[in-house]
mmCIF file of C-alpha atoms in Angstrom:
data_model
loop_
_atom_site.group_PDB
_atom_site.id
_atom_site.type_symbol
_atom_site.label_atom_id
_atom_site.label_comp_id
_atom_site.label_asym_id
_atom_site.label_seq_id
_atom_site.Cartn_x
_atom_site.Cartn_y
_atom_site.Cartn_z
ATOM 1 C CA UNK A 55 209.705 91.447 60.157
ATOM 2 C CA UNK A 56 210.665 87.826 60.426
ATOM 3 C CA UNK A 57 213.757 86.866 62.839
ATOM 4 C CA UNK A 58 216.838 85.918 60.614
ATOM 5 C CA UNK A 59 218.096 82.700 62.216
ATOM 6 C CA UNK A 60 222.110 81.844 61.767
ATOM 7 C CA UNK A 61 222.916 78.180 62.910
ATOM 8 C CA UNK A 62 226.151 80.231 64.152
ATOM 9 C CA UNK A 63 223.809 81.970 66.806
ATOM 10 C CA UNK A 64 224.361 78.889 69.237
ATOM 11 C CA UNK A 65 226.318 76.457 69.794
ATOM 12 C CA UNK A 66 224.815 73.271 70.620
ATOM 13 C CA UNK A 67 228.092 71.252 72.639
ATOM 14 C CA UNK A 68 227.985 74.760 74.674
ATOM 15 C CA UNK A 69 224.337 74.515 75.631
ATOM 16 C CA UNK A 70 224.894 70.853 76.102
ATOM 17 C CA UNK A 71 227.996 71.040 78.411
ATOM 18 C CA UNK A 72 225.955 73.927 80.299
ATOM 19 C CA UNK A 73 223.097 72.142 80.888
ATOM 20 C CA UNK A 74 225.043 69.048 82.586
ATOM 21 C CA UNK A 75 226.670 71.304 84.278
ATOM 22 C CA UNK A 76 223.509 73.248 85.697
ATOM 23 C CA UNK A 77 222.129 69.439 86.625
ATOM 24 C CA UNK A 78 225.411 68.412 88.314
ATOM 25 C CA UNK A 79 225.294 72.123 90.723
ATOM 26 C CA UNK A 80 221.887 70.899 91.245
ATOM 27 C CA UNK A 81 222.618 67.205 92.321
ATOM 28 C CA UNK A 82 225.630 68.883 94.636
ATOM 29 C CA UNK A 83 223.219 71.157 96.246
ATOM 30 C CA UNK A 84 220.623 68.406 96.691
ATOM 31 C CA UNK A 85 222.988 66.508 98.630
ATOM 32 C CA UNK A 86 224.666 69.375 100.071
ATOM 33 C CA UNK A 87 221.142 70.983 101.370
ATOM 34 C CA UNK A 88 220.077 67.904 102.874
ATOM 35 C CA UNK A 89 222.435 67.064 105.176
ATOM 36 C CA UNK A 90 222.536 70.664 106.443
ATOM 37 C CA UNK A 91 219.136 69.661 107.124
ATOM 38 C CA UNK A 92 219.774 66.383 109.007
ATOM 39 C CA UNK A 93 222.543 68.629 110.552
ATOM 40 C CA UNK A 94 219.942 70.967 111.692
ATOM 41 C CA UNK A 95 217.147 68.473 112.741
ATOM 42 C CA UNK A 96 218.864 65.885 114.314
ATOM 43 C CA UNK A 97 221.162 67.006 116.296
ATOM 44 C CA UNK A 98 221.306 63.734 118.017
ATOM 45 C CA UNK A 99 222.723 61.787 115.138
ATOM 46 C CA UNK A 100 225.385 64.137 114.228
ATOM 47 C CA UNK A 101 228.530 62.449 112.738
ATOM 48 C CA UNK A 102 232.485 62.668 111.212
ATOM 49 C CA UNK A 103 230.593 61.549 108.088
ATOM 50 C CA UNK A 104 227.763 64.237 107.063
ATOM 51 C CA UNK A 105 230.822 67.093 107.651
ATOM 52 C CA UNK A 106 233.045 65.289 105.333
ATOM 53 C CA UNK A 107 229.960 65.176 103.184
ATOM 54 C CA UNK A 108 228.984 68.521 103.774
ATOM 55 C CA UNK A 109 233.153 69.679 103.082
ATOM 56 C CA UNK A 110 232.925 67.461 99.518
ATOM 57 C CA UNK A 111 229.723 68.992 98.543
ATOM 58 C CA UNK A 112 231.150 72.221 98.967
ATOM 59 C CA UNK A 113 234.604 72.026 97.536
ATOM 60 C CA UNK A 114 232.309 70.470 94.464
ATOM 61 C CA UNK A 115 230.049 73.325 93.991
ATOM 62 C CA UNK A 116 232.872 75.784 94.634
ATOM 63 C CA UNK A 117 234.986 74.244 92.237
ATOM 64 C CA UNK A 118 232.320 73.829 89.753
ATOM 65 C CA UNK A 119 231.406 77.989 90.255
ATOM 66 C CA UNK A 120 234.811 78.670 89.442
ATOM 67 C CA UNK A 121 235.252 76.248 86.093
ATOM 68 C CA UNK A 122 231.973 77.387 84.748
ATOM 69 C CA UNK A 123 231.174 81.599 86.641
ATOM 70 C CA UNK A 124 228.264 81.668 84.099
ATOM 71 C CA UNK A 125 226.411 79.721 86.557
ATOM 72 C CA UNK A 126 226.353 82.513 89.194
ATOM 73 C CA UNK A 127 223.019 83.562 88.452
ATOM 74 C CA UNK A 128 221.744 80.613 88.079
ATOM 75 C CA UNK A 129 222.547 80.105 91.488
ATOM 76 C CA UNK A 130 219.530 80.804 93.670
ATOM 77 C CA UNK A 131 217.005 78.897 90.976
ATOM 78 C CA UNK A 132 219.804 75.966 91.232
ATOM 79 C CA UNK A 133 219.473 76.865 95.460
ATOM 80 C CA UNK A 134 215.597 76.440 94.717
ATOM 81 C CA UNK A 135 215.672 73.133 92.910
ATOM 82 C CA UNK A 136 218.583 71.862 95.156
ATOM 83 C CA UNK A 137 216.354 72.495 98.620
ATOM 84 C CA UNK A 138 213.360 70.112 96.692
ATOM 85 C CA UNK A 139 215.947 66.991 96.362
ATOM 86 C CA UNK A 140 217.651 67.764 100.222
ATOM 87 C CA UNK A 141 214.109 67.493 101.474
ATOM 88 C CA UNK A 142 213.422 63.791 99.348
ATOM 89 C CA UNK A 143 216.518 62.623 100.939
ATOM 90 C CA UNK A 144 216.125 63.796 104.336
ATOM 91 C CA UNK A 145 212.840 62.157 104.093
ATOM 92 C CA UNK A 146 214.751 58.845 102.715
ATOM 93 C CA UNK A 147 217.228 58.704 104.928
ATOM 94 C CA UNK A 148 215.944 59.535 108.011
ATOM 95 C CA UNK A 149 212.708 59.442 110.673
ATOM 96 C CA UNK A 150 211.631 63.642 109.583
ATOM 97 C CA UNK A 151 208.387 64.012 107.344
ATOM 98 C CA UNK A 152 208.202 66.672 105.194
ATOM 99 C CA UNK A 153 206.089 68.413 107.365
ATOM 100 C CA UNK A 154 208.992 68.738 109.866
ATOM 101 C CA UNK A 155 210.851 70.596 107.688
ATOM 102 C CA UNK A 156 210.465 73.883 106.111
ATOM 103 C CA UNK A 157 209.233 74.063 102.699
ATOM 104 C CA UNK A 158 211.593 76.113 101.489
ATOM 105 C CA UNK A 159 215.552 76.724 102.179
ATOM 106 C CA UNK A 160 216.181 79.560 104.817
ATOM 107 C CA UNK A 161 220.132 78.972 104.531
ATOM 108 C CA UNK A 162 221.666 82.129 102.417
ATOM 109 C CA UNK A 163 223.917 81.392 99.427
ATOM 110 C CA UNK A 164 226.821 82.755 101.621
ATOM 111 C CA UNK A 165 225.829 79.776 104.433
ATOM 112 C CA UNK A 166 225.709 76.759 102.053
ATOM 113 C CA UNK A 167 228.815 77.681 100.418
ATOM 114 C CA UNK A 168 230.452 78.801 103.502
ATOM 115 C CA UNK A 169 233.288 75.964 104.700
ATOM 116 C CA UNK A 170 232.571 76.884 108.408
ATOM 117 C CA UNK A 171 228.644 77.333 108.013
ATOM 118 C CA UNK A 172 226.578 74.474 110.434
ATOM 119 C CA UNK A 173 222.760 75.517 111.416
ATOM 120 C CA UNK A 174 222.111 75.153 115.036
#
């Protein structure tokens, strides 16, 4: 039995508008996940800046969750991919290799979304 295709089985601006949404959660975790990480391995260089960072990322990804809930389980795959562009920036930005940092994000979804969450 073949499948019976309708063109009114998907809409195309929906899948559109979802995917750029699932890329911008992903670019807001990236930058969101890596500055936890400078948070968390270098203490010494702490500043005003990454929490108002960290705070924008946040309010972002929160806001964005709440515009678009279908995203919710997309959320730990997003997590995933969003952990793989902290660790390129932390590696940019600052004097860690990526053998100084763990290969893969140990901070729960609760923590990253979490206003009050900083790793020691």
């Amino acid at each position: 039995m073949a499948f019976a295709w309708n063109h009114r089985d998907i809409s195309l601006p929906e899948v559109r508008i979802d995917f750029g949404v699932s890329r911008t959660l992903m670019h807001y975790l990236g930058i969101l996940l890596g500055h936890l990480l400078k948070w968390e391995f270098q203490a010494e260089r702490r500043s005003k800046s990454w929490i108002a960072t960290l705070r924008e990322q946040r309010r972002e990804i929160n806001n964005l969750l709440k515009e678009s809930p279908s995203l919710k389980p997309y959320l730990p795959e997003a997590i995933a991919a969003g952990f793989q562009s902290g660790l390129d920036l932390v590696v940019r930005e600052a004097p860690l290799t990526y053998d100084d940092l763990p290969p893969n994000c140990s901070y729960t979804a609760q923590q990253i979304l979490s206003s009050d969450y900083l790793p020691e």
